mmCIF file of C-alpha atoms and ligand atoms in Angstrom:
data_model
loop_
_atom_site.group_PDB
_atom_site.id
_atom_site.type_symbol
_atom_site.label_atom_id
_atom_site.label_comp_id
_atom_site.label_asym_id
_atom_site.label_seq_id
_atom_site.Cartn_x
_atom_site.Cartn_y
_atom_site.Cartn_z
ATOM 1 C CA MET A 1 5.861 14.263 -18.252
ATOM 2 C CA THR A 2 7.655 14.586 -14.923
ATOM 3 C CA GLN A 3 7.064 17.475 -12.562
ATOM 4 C CA GLY A 4 10.347 19.025 -13.726
ATOM 5 C CA ASN A 5 9.010 19.836 -17.172
ATOM 6 C CA MET A 6 5.446 20.794 -16.254
ATOM 7 C CA PRO A 7 4.236 24.181 -17.533
ATOM 8 C CA LEU A 8 5.022 27.063 -15.142
ATOM 9 C CA ARG A 9 1.345 27.539 -14.272
ATOM 10 C CA ALA A 10 1.060 23.870 -13.237
ATOM 11 C CA LYS A 11 4.235 24.136 -11.123
ATOM 12 C CA VAL A 12 2.909 27.195 -9.309
ATOM 13 C CA ALA A 13 -0.484 25.542 -8.845
ATOM 14 C CA THR A 14 1.199 22.430 -7.418
ATOM 15 C CA GLN A 15 3.198 24.464 -4.916
ATOM 16 C CA VAL A 16 0.222 26.562 -3.830
ATOM 17 C CA SER A 17 -1.881 23.410 -3.470
ATOM 18 C CA ARG A 18 0.724 21.843 -1.159
ATOM 19 C CA THR A 19 1.040 25.011 0.903
ATOM 20 C CA ALA A 20 -2.721 25.441 1.278
ATOM 21 C CA ALA A 21 -3.076 21.812 2.378
ATOM 22 C CA ALA A 22 -0.277 22.220 4.911
ATOM 23 C CA LEU A 23 -1.796 25.455 6.284
ATOM 24 C CA SER A 24 -5.194 23.806 6.597
ATOM 25 C CA ARG A 25 -3.624 20.848 8.445
ATOM 26 C CA ALA A 26 -1.756 23.224 10.766
ATOM 27 C CA ALA A 27 -5.061 24.995 11.519
ATOM 28 C CA GLY A 28 -6.496 21.652 12.602
ATOM 29 C CA ARG A 29 -8.983 21.427 9.730
ATOM 30 C CA GLY A 30 -8.591 17.788 8.745
ATOM 31 C CA ASP A 31 -5.851 16.661 6.377
ATOM 32 C CA GLY A 32 -6.292 19.643 4.022
ATOM 33 C CA SER A 33 -6.480 17.559 0.859
ATOM 34 C CA VAL A 34 -9.778 18.951 -0.390
ATOM 35 C CA ILE A 35 -8.927 22.644 0.068
ATOM 36 C CA GLY A 36 -5.389 22.119 -1.290
ATOM 37 C CA GLY A 37 -6.683 20.426 -4.433
ATOM 38 C CA TRP A 38 -9.447 22.998 -4.863
ATOM 39 C CA ILE A 39 -7.019 25.923 -4.825
ATOM 40 C CA GLY A 40 -4.596 24.119 -7.157
ATOM 41 C CA LEU A 41 -7.372 23.470 -9.689
ATOM 42 C CA LYS A 42 -8.512 27.123 -9.477
ATOM 43 C CA ILE A 43 -5.054 28.237 -10.581
ATOM 44 C CA ASP A 44 -4.622 25.522 -13.212
ATOM 45 C CA PRO A 45 -7.810 23.698 -14.294
ATOM 46 C CA ASP A 46 -5.633 21.046 -16.002
ATOM 47 C CA LEU A 47 -3.533 20.443 -12.891
ATOM 48 C CA LEU A 48 -4.722 16.858 -12.328
ATOM 49 C CA GLU A 49 -3.820 15.989 -15.925
ATOM 50 C CA HIS A 50 -0.376 17.550 -15.503
ATOM 51 C CA LEU A 51 0.283 15.800 -12.202
ATOM 52 C CA ALA A 52 -0.872 12.431 -13.570
ATOM 53 C CA ALA A 53 1.285 12.566 -16.698
ATOM 54 C CA GLY A 54 4.293 10.233 -16.573
ATOM 55 C CA ARG A 55 2.888 8.087 -13.763
ATOM 56 C CA ALA A 56 1.542 4.556 -14.087
ATOM 57 C CA ILE A 57 -1.850 4.852 -12.403
ATOM 58 C CA ALA A 58 -4.476 2.474 -11.047
ATOM 59 C CA LEU A 59 -7.974 3.754 -10.240
ATOM 60 C CA VAL A 60 -10.299 1.938 -7.836
ATOM 61 C CA SER A 61 -14.044 2.595 -7.946
ATOM 62 C CA GLY A 62 -17.344 1.080 -6.833
ATOM 63 C CA THR A 63 -19.985 1.565 -4.173
ATOM 64 C CA ASN A 64 -18.357 -0.432 -1.386
ATOM 65 C CA GLY A 65 -14.831 -1.419 -0.433
ATOM 66 C CA LYS A 66 -12.919 1.164 -2.437
ATOM 67 C CA THR A 67 -11.032 2.778 0.440
ATOM 68 C CA THR A 68 -9.786 -0.581 1.704
ATOM 69 C CA THR A 69 -9.009 -1.934 -1.759
ATOM 70 C CA THR A 70 -7.056 1.240 -2.553
ATOM 71 C CA ARG A 71 -4.959 0.773 0.585
ATOM 72 C CA LEU A 72 -4.280 -2.899 -0.195
ATOM 73 C CA THR A 73 -3.422 -2.104 -3.823
ATOM 74 C CA ALA A 74 -1.069 0.723 -2.836
ATOM 75 C CA ALA A 75 0.698 -1.683 -0.456
ATOM 76 C CA ALA A 76 1.085 -4.258 -3.242
ATOM 77 C CA LEU A 77 2.383 -1.745 -5.818
ATOM 78 C CA GLY A 78 4.887 -0.555 -3.227
ATOM 79 C CA VAL A 79 7.152 -3.465 -4.201
ATOM 80 C CA LEU A 80 7.862 -1.587 -7.459
ATOM 81 C CA GLY A 81 8.634 1.825 -5.980
ATOM 82 C CA PRO A 82 7.046 4.896 -4.356
ATOM 83 C CA VAL A 83 3.251 5.070 -4.753
ATOM 84 C CA ALA A 84 1.116 8.204 -4.428
ATOM 85 C CA THR A 85 -2.348 7.563 -2.997
ATOM 86 C CA ASN A 86 -5.318 9.426 -1.511
ATOM 87 C CA SER A 87 -5.249 7.520 1.741
ATOM 88 C CA PHE A 88 -7.647 9.838 3.550
ATOM 89 C CA GLY A 89 -10.506 8.815 1.280
ATOM 90 C CA ALA A 90 -10.776 12.229 -0.427
ATOM 91 C CA ASN A 91 -11.988 10.526 -3.599
ATOM 92 C CA MET A 92 -12.984 13.368 -5.937
ATOM 93 C CA PRO A 93 -10.662 15.264 -8.329
ATOM 94 C CA THR A 94 -9.723 17.838 -5.656
ATOM 95 C CA GLY A 95 -8.496 14.964 -3.451
ATOM 96 C CA HIS A 96 -6.619 13.312 -6.349
ATOM 97 C CA THR A 97 -4.936 16.591 -7.270
ATOM 98 C CA SER A 98 -3.873 17.178 -3.695
ATOM 99 C CA ALA A 99 -2.592 13.614 -3.226
ATOM 100 C CA LEU A 100 -0.421 13.767 -6.360
ATOM 101 C CA ALA A 101 0.853 17.289 -5.559
ATOM 102 C CA LYS A 102 1.796 16.227 -2.049
ATOM 103 C CA ALA A 103 3.513 12.998 -3.100
ATOM 104 C CA GLY A 104 5.911 14.651 -5.565
ATOM 105 C CA ALA A 105 7.123 12.762 -8.643
ATOM 106 C CA THR A 106 6.294 9.122 -7.838
ATOM 107 C CA PRO A 107 6.373 6.565 -10.656
ATOM 108 C CA TYR A 108 3.082 5.001 -9.472
ATOM 109 C CA ALA A 109 -0.264 6.134 -8.096
ATOM 110 C CA VAL A 110 -3.309 4.283 -6.776
ATOM 111 C CA LEU A 111 -6.388 6.496 -6.506
ATOM 112 C CA GLU A 112 -9.757 5.776 -4.950
ATOM 113 C CA VAL A 113 -12.426 7.377 -7.159
ATOM 114 C CA ASP A 114 -16.012 8.260 -6.278
ATOM 115 C CA GLU A 115 -18.146 6.345 -8.787
ATOM 116 C CA HIS A 116 -19.766 9.534 -10.143
ATOM 117 C CA TYR A 117 -16.344 10.968 -11.049
ATOM 118 C CA LEU A 118 -14.818 7.866 -12.640
ATOM 119 C CA PRO A 119 -15.372 8.971 -16.288
ATOM 120 C CA GLN A 120 -13.823 12.408 -15.648
ATOM 121 C CA VAL A 121 -10.862 10.978 -13.735
ATOM 122 C CA ILE A 122 -10.200 8.374 -16.458
ATOM 123 C CA GLU A 123 -10.050 11.211 -19.023
ATOM 124 C CA GLU A 124 -7.711 13.299 -16.891
ATOM 125 C CA THR A 125 -5.332 10.696 -15.467
ATOM 126 C CA ARG A 126 -5.128 8.152 -18.331
ATOM 127 C CA PRO A 127 -4.832 5.167 -15.972
ATOM 128 C CA ARG A 128 -3.122 1.908 -16.891
ATOM 129 C CA VAL A 129 -5.583 -0.148 -14.811
ATOM 130 C CA VAL A 130 -9.098 0.484 -13.464
ATOM 131 C CA ALA A 131 -10.609 -1.774 -10.796
ATOM 132 C CA LEU A 132 -14.436 -1.965 -10.787
ATOM 133 C CA LEU A 133 -15.665 -3.402 -7.489
ATOM 134 C CA ASN A 134 -19.474 -3.295 -7.416
ATOM 135 C CA LEU A 135 -22.466 -1.045 -7.996
ATOM 136 C CA SER A 136 -25.307 -0.936 -5.529
ATOM 137 C CA ARG A 137 -27.401 1.893 -4.217
ATOM 138 C CA ASP A 138 -25.869 4.019 -1.522
ATOM 139 C CA GLN A 139 -29.207 5.168 -0.140
ATOM 140 C CA LEU A 140 -32.823 4.470 -0.951
ATOM 141 C CA ASP A 141 -33.333 7.809 -2.706
ATOM 142 C CA ARG A 142 -30.504 6.975 -5.065
ATOM 143 C CA ALA A 143 -31.839 3.591 -6.205
ATOM 144 C CA LYS A 144 -32.311 4.548 -9.859
ATOM 145 C CA GLU A 145 -28.714 5.685 -10.105
ATOM 146 C CA VAL A 146 -27.297 2.177 -10.210
ATOM 147 C CA ALA A 147 -28.327 1.469 -13.815
ATOM 148 C CA MET A 148 -27.435 5.008 -14.910
ATOM 149 C CA MET A 149 -23.989 4.702 -13.376
ATOM 150 C CA ALA A 150 -23.373 1.362 -15.107
ATOM 151 C CA GLN A 151 -24.376 2.974 -18.422
ATOM 152 C CA LEU A 152 -22.043 5.942 -17.848
ATOM 153 C CA TRP A 153 -19.111 3.641 -17.031
ATOM 154 C CA ARG A 154 -19.825 1.431 -20.034
ATOM 155 C CA THR A 155 -19.806 4.396 -22.419
ATOM 156 C CA THR A 156 -16.565 5.803 -20.972
ATOM 157 C CA LEU A 157 -14.730 2.478 -20.874
ATOM 158 C CA ALA A 158 -15.684 1.700 -24.480
ATOM 159 C CA LYS A 159 -13.756 4.849 -25.477
ATOM 160 C CA HIS A 160 -10.637 3.621 -23.659
ATOM 161 C CA PRO A 161 -9.680 0.170 -24.923
ATOM 162 C CA GLU A 162 -6.097 0.851 -23.738
ATOM 163 C CA VAL A 163 -7.213 0.615 -20.091
ATOM 164 C CA ALA A 164 -6.863 -2.828 -18.502
ATOM 165 C CA LEU A 165 -9.834 -3.612 -16.268
ATOM 166 C CA VAL A 166 -9.956 -5.655 -13.094
ATOM 167 C CA ALA A 167 -13.660 -6.336 -12.594
ATOM 168 C CA ASN A 168 -16.098 -8.215 -10.381
ATOM 169 C CA ALA A 169 -17.587 -11.231 -12.198
ATOM 170 C CA ASP A 170 -20.290 -11.640 -9.526
ATOM 171 C CA ASP A 171 -21.962 -8.267 -10.114
ATOM 172 C CA PRO A 172 -24.073 -8.138 -13.306
ATOM 173 C CA MET A 173 -23.908 -4.322 -13.359
ATOM 174 C CA ILE A 174 -20.104 -4.432 -13.361
ATOM 175 C CA VAL A 175 -19.927 -7.185 -15.992
ATOM 176 C CA TRP A 176 -22.193 -5.188 -18.262
ATOM 177 C CA ALA A 177 -20.254 -1.931 -17.668
ATOM 178 C CA ALA A 178 -16.992 -3.708 -18.587
ATOM 179 C CA GLY A 179 -18.583 -5.562 -21.496
ATOM 180 C CA ASN A 180 -16.981 -3.599 -24.362
ATOM 181 C CA SER A 181 -13.443 -3.612 -22.988
ATOM 182 C CA PRO A 182 -10.866 -5.881 -24.659
ATOM 183 C CA THR A 183 -8.717 -6.521 -21.545
ATOM 184 C CA VAL A 184 -10.559 -7.642 -18.435
ATOM 185 C CA SER A 185 -9.204 -9.658 -15.539
ATOM 186 C CA TRP A 186 -12.250 -11.012 -13.654
ATOM 187 C CA PHE A 187 -12.324 -11.648 -9.935
ATOM 188 C CA SER A 188 -14.894 -13.404 -7.790
ATOM 189 C CA ALA A 189 -15.535 -12.688 -4.139
ATOM 190 C CA GLY A 190 -19.247 -13.508 -4.001
ATOM 191 C CA GLN A 191 -22.052 -10.952 -4.050
ATOM 192 C CA ARG A 192 -23.986 -10.966 -0.809
ATOM 193 C CA TRP A 193 -26.232 -8.044 -1.770
ATOM 194 C CA GLN A 194 -28.237 -8.784 -4.918
ATOM 195 C CA ASP A 195 -31.342 -6.617 -4.649
ATOM 196 C CA ASP A 196 -30.025 -3.977 -7.039
ATOM 197 C CA SER A 197 -29.175 -6.350 -9.864
ATOM 198 C CA TRP A 198 -32.005 -8.736 -10.615
ATOM 199 C CA VAL A 199 -33.009 -6.944 -13.812
ATOM 200 C CA CYS A 200 -30.636 -7.250 -16.781
ATOM 201 C CA PRO A 201 -29.085 -3.868 -17.643
ATOM 202 C CA GLU A 202 -28.859 -4.952 -21.310
ATOM 203 C CA CYS A 203 -32.382 -6.176 -22.057
ATOM 204 C CA GLY A 204 -34.527 -5.748 -18.943
ATOM 205 C CA SER A 205 -35.189 -9.478 -18.471
ATOM 206 C CA THR A 206 -34.850 -11.233 -15.137
ATOM 207 C CA ILE A 207 -31.442 -12.352 -13.907
ATOM 208 C CA GLU A 208 -31.348 -15.805 -12.359
ATOM 209 C CA ARG A 209 -28.821 -17.072 -9.851
ATOM 210 C CA GLN A 210 -27.757 -20.543 -8.819
ATOM 211 C CA ASP A 211 -24.638 -21.995 -7.161
ATOM 212 C CA GLY A 212 -22.651 -18.784 -7.548
ATOM 213 C CA GLN A 213 -23.501 -18.469 -11.254
ATOM 214 C CA TRP A 214 -25.874 -15.902 -12.733
ATOM 215 C CA TRP A 215 -27.324 -15.420 -16.179
ATOM 216 C CA CYS A 216 -29.868 -13.292 -17.992
ATOM 217 C CA THR A 217 -33.003 -15.141 -19.102
ATOM 218 C CA GLY A 218 -33.410 -12.903 -22.161
ATOM 219 C CA CYS A 219 -29.958 -12.262 -23.640
ATOM 220 C CA PRO A 220 -26.403 -13.699 -23.596
ATOM 221 C CA LEU A 221 -25.254 -11.663 -20.570
ATOM 222 C CA ARG A 222 -23.950 -14.086 -17.940
ATOM 223 C CA ARG A 223 -21.243 -14.463 -15.328
ATOM 224 C CA PRO A 224 -17.808 -14.683 -16.960
ATOM 225 C CA ALA A 225 -15.323 -17.255 -15.646
ATOM 226 C CA PRO A 226 -13.198 -15.462 -13.030
ATOM 227 C CA GLN A 227 -9.369 -15.670 -13.020
ATOM 228 C CA TRP A 228 -8.982 -14.592 -9.379
ATOM 229 C CA VAL A 229 -11.167 -16.412 -6.875
ATOM 230 C CA VAL A 230 -11.524 -16.211 -3.093
ATOM 231 C CA GLU A 231 -11.352 -19.758 -1.733
ATOM 232 C CA ASP A 232 -11.318 -20.600 1.989
ATOM 233 C CA ASP A 233 -8.936 -18.096 3.593
ATOM 234 C CA GLY A 234 -6.936 -17.469 0.460
ATOM 235 C CA VAL A 235 -7.024 -16.563 -3.223
ATOM 236 C CA LEU A 236 -6.649 -18.704 -6.343
ATOM 237 C CA ASP A 237 -4.611 -16.965 -9.038
ATOM 238 C CA PRO A 238 -5.047 -17.409 -12.838
ATOM 239 C CA SER A 239 -2.455 -20.218 -12.914
ATOM 240 C CA GLY A 240 -4.511 -22.165 -10.363
ATOM 241 C CA ALA A 241 -2.028 -21.609 -7.518
ATOM 242 C CA TRP A 242 -3.650 -20.910 -4.133
ATOM 243 C CA HIS A 243 -2.213 -18.247 -1.807
ATOM 244 C CA LEU A 244 -2.981 -18.037 1.899
ATOM 245 C CA ILE A 245 -3.936 -14.422 2.685
ATOM 246 C CA ARG A 246 -3.198 -13.136 6.168
ATOM 247 C CA LEU A 247 -4.945 -9.824 6.780
ATOM 248 C CA GLN A 248 -5.350 -7.606 9.790
ATOM 249 C CA LEU A 249 -8.790 -6.714 8.373
ATOM 250 C CA PRO A 250 -11.821 -8.893 9.197
ATOM 251 C CA GLY A 251 -14.258 -10.792 7.012
ATOM 252 C CA ARG A 252 -14.619 -12.485 3.679
ATOM 253 C CA VAL A 253 -15.344 -9.162 1.997
ATOM 254 C CA ASN A 254 -11.771 -8.064 2.735
ATOM 255 C CA LEU A 255 -10.426 -11.282 1.212
ATOM 256 C CA GLY A 256 -12.295 -10.175 -1.907
ATOM 257 C CA ASN A 257 -10.628 -6.770 -1.673
ATOM 258 C CA ALA A 258 -7.272 -8.541 -1.344
ATOM 259 C CA ALA A 259 -8.001 -10.629 -4.467
ATOM 260 C CA THR A 260 -8.742 -7.392 -6.332
ATOM 261 C CA ALA A 261 -5.476 -5.832 -5.147
ATOM 262 C CA LEU A 262 -3.533 -8.917 -6.316
ATOM 263 C CA ALA A 263 -5.212 -8.746 -9.737
ATOM 264 C CA VAL A 264 -4.346 -5.040 -10.114
ATOM 265 C CA ALA A 265 -0.764 -5.743 -9.012
ATOM 266 C CA ALA A 266 -0.536 -8.534 -11.604
ATOM 267 C CA ALA A 267 -1.565 -6.042 -14.303
ATOM 268 C CA PHE A 268 1.562 -4.085 -13.274
ATOM 269 C CA GLY A 269 3.682 -7.238 -13.594
ATOM 270 C CA ILE A 270 3.834 -8.055 -9.873
ATOM 271 C CA ARG A 271 3.561 -11.764 -9.064
ATOM 272 C CA PRO A 272 1.211 -12.831 -6.239
ATOM 273 C CA LEU A 273 4.169 -14.254 -4.300
ATOM 274 C CA GLN A 274 5.655 -10.737 -4.148
ATOM 275 C CA ALA A 275 2.381 -8.958 -3.425
ATOM 276 C CA VAL A 276 0.774 -11.266 -0.838
ATOM 277 C CA PRO A 277 3.149 -10.451 2.061
ATOM 278 C CA THR A 278 2.543 -6.694 1.662
ATOM 279 C CA LEU A 279 -1.216 -7.040 2.265
ATOM 280 C CA SER A 280 -0.826 -7.920 5.930
ATOM 281 C CA SER A 281 0.735 -4.483 6.568
ATOM 282 C CA VAL A 282 -2.664 -2.780 6.184
ATOM 283 C CA ALA A 283 -4.415 -2.415 9.545
ATOM 284 C CA SER A 284 -7.255 0.032 10.080
ATOM 285 C CA VAL A 285 -8.424 2.075 7.091
ATOM 286 C CA ALA A 286 -9.474 5.677 7.882
ATOM 287 C CA GLY A 287 -10.515 4.488 11.342
ATOM 288 C CA ARG A 288 -12.619 1.602 9.988
ATOM 289 C CA TYR A 289 -11.861 -1.683 11.724
ATOM 290 C CA ALA A 290 -9.933 0.352 14.303
ATOM 291 C CA GLN A 291 -9.714 -1.382 17.661
ATOM 292 C CA VAL A 292 -9.637 0.584 20.887
ATOM 293 C CA ASP A 293 -9.196 -0.834 24.378
ATOM 294 C CA ARG A 294 -11.163 0.826 27.126
ATOM 295 C CA ASP A 295 -12.212 -0.387 30.604
ATOM 296 C CA GLY A 296 -11.351 -3.963 29.713
ATOM 297 C CA ARG A 297 -13.437 -3.873 26.544
ATOM 298 C CA ASN A 298 -11.866 -4.347 23.134
ATOM 299 C CA ILE A 299 -13.995 -2.098 20.916
ATOM 300 C CA ARG A 300 -13.958 -2.612 17.161
ATOM 301 C CA LEU A 301 -15.501 -0.080 14.775
ATOM 302 C CA LEU A 302 -17.231 -1.216 11.581
ATOM 303 C CA LEU A 303 -18.667 1.359 9.175
ATOM 304 C CA ALA A 304 -21.863 0.335 7.380
ATOM 305 C CA LYS A 305 -23.140 3.018 5.065
ATOM 306 C CA ASN A 306 -25.687 1.253 2.840
ATOM 307 C CA PRO A 307 -27.695 -2.002 2.710
ATOM 308 C CA ALA A 308 -24.896 -4.006 1.097
ATOM 309 C CA SER A 309 -22.353 -2.961 3.684
ATOM 310 C CA TRP A 310 -24.676 -3.770 6.632
ATOM 311 C CA LEU A 311 -24.773 -7.381 5.478
ATOM 312 C CA GLU A 312 -20.986 -7.359 5.180
ATOM 313 C CA ALA A 313 -20.597 -5.892 8.666
ATOM 314 C CA PHE A 314 -22.733 -8.681 10.190
ATOM 315 C CA ASP A 315 -20.416 -11.149 8.473
ATOM 316 C CA MET A 316 -17.259 -9.423 9.756
ATOM 317 C CA ALA A 317 -18.440 -8.987 13.335
ATOM 318 C CA ASP A 318 -17.568 -11.626 15.904
ATOM 319 C CA ASN A 319 -20.318 -13.371 17.811
ATOM 320 C CA ALA A 320 -20.012 -10.796 20.625
ATOM 321 C CA PRO A 321 -22.013 -7.933 22.159
ATOM 322 C CA THR A 322 -22.859 -5.491 19.371
ATOM 323 C CA LEU A 323 -23.756 -1.794 19.447
ATOM 324 C CA LEU A 324 -25.714 -0.481 16.446
ATOM 325 C CA SER A 325 -25.892 3.247 15.822
ATOM 326 C CA ILE A 326 -27.857 5.017 13.102
ATOM 327 C CA ASN A 327 -28.174 8.675 12.249
ATOM 328 C CA ALA A 328 -30.077 10.188 9.328
ATOM 329 C CA ARG A 329 -28.227 13.426 8.743
ATOM 330 C CA ASP A 330 -27.407 14.744 5.304
ATOM 331 C CA PRO A 331 -24.358 12.541 4.517
ATOM 332 C CA ASP A 332 -26.293 9.446 5.657
ATOM 333 C CA GLY A 333 -29.449 10.098 3.644
ATOM 334 C CA LEU A 334 -32.610 11.204 5.439
ATOM 335 C CA ASP A 335 -34.706 8.137 4.701
ATOM 336 C CA THR A 336 -34.106 5.073 6.908
ATOM 337 C CA SER A 337 -36.682 2.780 5.290
ATOM 338 C CA TRP A 338 -33.808 0.838 3.700
ATOM 339 C CA LEU A 339 -33.444 -0.764 7.126
ATOM 340 C CA PHE A 340 -36.325 -3.015 6.072
ATOM 341 C CA ASP A 341 -34.264 -4.357 3.157
ATOM 342 C CA VAL A 342 -31.542 -5.661 5.475
ATOM 343 C CA ASP A 343 -32.002 -8.947 7.329
ATOM 344 C CA PHE A 344 -30.990 -8.406 10.963
ATOM 345 C CA ALA A 345 -31.548 -12.068 11.892
ATOM 346 C CA PRO A 346 -27.778 -12.810 12.020
ATOM 347 C CA LEU A 347 -27.720 -10.737 15.240
ATOM 348 C CA ARG A 348 -30.064 -13.151 17.053
ATOM 349 C CA GLY A 349 -28.351 -14.639 20.090
ATOM 350 C CA ARG A 350 -25.981 -11.692 20.541
ATOM 351 C CA GLN A 351 -26.371 -8.958 23.149
ATOM 352 C CA VAL A 352 -27.571 -6.034 21.021
ATOM 353 C CA LEU A 353 -27.485 -2.358 22.053
ATOM 354 C CA ILE A 354 -28.830 0.500 19.968
ATOM 355 C CA THR A 355 -28.150 4.237 19.938
ATOM 356 C CA GLY A 356 -27.982 7.224 17.576
ATOM 357 C CA ASP A 357 -30.486 9.808 16.275
ATOM 358 C CA ARG A 358 -32.620 7.109 14.675
ATOM 359 C CA ALA A 359 -32.383 4.419 17.335
ATOM 360 C CA PHE A 360 -36.189 4.200 17.288
ATOM 361 C CA ASP A 361 -36.198 3.122 13.636
ATOM 362 C CA LEU A 362 -33.652 0.459 14.515
ATOM 363 C CA ALA A 363 -35.820 -0.671 17.428
ATOM 364 C CA VAL A 364 -38.816 -1.224 15.148
ATOM 365 C CA ARG A 365 -36.671 -3.063 12.655
ATOM 366 C CA LEU A 366 -35.086 -5.374 15.262
ATOM 367 C CA ASP A 367 -38.482 -6.074 16.788
ATOM 368 C CA VAL A 368 -39.798 -7.281 13.415
ATOM 369 C CA ASN A 369 -36.784 -9.596 13.144
ATOM 370 C CA ASP A 370 -37.238 -10.915 16.727
ATOM 371 C CA VAL A 371 -33.866 -9.627 17.882
ATOM 372 C CA PRO A 372 -33.924 -8.498 21.548
ATOM 373 C CA PHE A 373 -32.104 -5.206 22.180
ATOM 374 C CA ARG A 374 -31.533 -2.439 24.695
ATOM 375 C CA HIS A 375 -31.388 1.296 24.010
ATOM 376 C CA VAL A 376 -28.429 3.273 25.414
ATOM 377 C CA ARG A 377 -28.062 7.070 25.444
ATOM 378 C CA SER A 378 -24.289 7.291 25.127
ATOM 379 C CA PHE A 379 -21.270 5.314 24.122
ATOM 380 C CA GLY A 380 -20.138 5.281 27.759
ATOM 381 C CA GLU A 381 -23.426 3.690 28.768
ATOM 382 C CA ALA A 382 -22.931 1.056 26.066
ATOM 383 C CA ILE A 383 -19.503 0.127 27.424
ATOM 384 C CA ALA A 384 -20.841 -0.118 30.968
ATOM 385 C CA SER A 385 -23.624 -2.451 29.755
ATOM 386 C CA VAL A 386 -21.425 -5.174 28.292
ATOM 387 C CA PRO A 387 -19.039 -7.602 29.992
ATOM 388 C CA PRO A 388 -15.257 -7.249 29.534
ATOM 389 C CA GLY A 389 -14.088 -8.547 26.151
ATOM 390 C CA ARG A 390 -15.022 -7.695 22.575
ATOM 391 C CA LEU A 391 -17.624 -5.040 21.756
ATOM 392 C CA GLU A 392 -18.494 -4.746 18.067
ATOM 393 C CA VAL A 393 -19.766 -1.336 16.949
ATOM 394 C CA ILE A 394 -21.615 -1.096 13.641
ATOM 395 C CA ALA A 395 -22.602 2.427 12.653
ATOM 396 C CA ASN A 396 -23.531 4.429 9.590
ATOM 397 C CA TYR A 397 -21.538 7.427 8.450
ATOM 398 C CA THR A 398 -22.149 10.316 10.849
ATOM 399 C CA ALA A 399 -22.888 7.920 13.740
ATOM 400 C CA PHE A 400 -19.451 6.399 13.097
ATOM 401 C CA GLN A 401 -17.853 9.873 13.184
ATOM 402 C CA ASP A 402 -19.665 10.655 16.471
ATOM 403 C CA ILE A 403 -18.346 7.497 18.114
ATOM 404 C CA ARG A 404 -14.806 8.098 16.865
ATOM 405 C CA ALA A 405 -14.940 11.627 18.315
ATOM 406 C CA GLU A 406 -16.169 10.255 21.676
ATOM 407 C CA LEU A 407 -13.364 7.702 21.743
ATOM 408 C CA ASP A 408 -10.768 10.363 20.889
ATOM 409 C CA ARG A 409 -11.967 12.556 23.731
ATOM 410 C CA VAL A 410 -11.617 9.754 26.241
ATOM 411 C CA ASN A 411 -8.239 8.499 25.083
HETATM 412 ZN ZN1 ZN B 501 -30.364 -9.549 -20.713
#
C-alpha cells in the first residue's frame, strides 16, 4: 500500500503527526519525533502498520550498536533509492511512526528498534530483514532480562519464517533467539563482553569458549559458522572476498557494525562492492564519536552506557588523556556497582581525569585497578588539565548529555 491509497483516517493521522513534529521542532523541543508519532498513533492506532505497508523494511535491534548500525545500513541501502530512517535514535513505535510519516512514500526503510519493542514492531511493519546484534544487560538491575528477552525474540521470530535474519554468531543469546528461523545470515565481530552469556539459554549448562568458538556442554547449541567476518581492517564476505572498510568511526566494534550493514544490504540484493563505499559517509552518530576542537585540544566523545560498551570504548579510545564521567540519574540506572564488572586496567599509563555525579564511585574503582587519576569539577577544568592534542571523553548517558550541552554553550 502506498500513502496515496491509505485509509482517510491514516492520511489525516500522518499529516497531523508531521505537523505536530514540525511545531515541536520550531518550539525548540528536540526533533519532535516522539510527540509527532504519539499524536499520530492517538488518531490512528494502526498508523505504523499503514505507513510501513508497501515498503521494504530492515529492523536493527540489540543492546549495543544499534544506532550506528542503523546509520550504516541506511547509507548502504541508499544505493537502491530513498530510505526512511529514525536517525535521531527515537527507537520505539512513536519514533518509527514519526520517521515514516516525515519521510513520505520511500520504497525502503531502516529502523532502529528498542529490544523490548522488537516483537511488536515486527508484527506491525512486516520487515524483510531483521538484524540481531547482541543481548547483554543494560544496567545491573536489569540482569535477568537478558534471558527473558532472548525467549521473547525466539517466540516471535519462530512465527515469522518469512523474515530473513542477519545475526551475531558470537553471542549465544542471539544464536538461540534466531534458532528456529529458516533464513539466517551469520556475522562475526567478536564478543568482548561475555558475562551475560555463560549459561546456555536452552538447557542451563555451562557455555565454554576457546579460540573464538563457543559451545554448550549440555546440548547441541554452539557457534554457527559465520558468513560475514571482520578480519584485520576489513570484512570477508560469504564468497570469501575481503573488502577493506574505511570508516570515519573508531574501533573494531564499528567494523562489526559495518559487517552487519553489508549483510543486511546483501539481503536486499546489494553487492558489497556497491555498499562498501557508502559506509565511509557516516561520521558522528547522534553526537557519539563527535570531535570538537577547543583551545588546541581535539575532544572526542564516546558514549558508554553499560558494561559491554565500556569495554568497547576503551578499545576505541586512542592512547591519550582520557576524561571519564559517570552519573546515576534515572536514565543511567541508579546502581553503579556494575563498575566492578568492568576491567579498567586498559587505562593504565594514560592521564585519567574523572568527573560527574558519581566520580567518587569511579575513584574507588580506579584505585582498585591501580589506575592513577585526578578529579575535576568541570569540563573546562578537564581541558585546562591536559596538554594540547587529543582528549578522549568516555561518559554514560546523562553525563554524555551534560558534556554535549557544555560544549554547545562554548561553541
Ligand atoms: Zn545447552
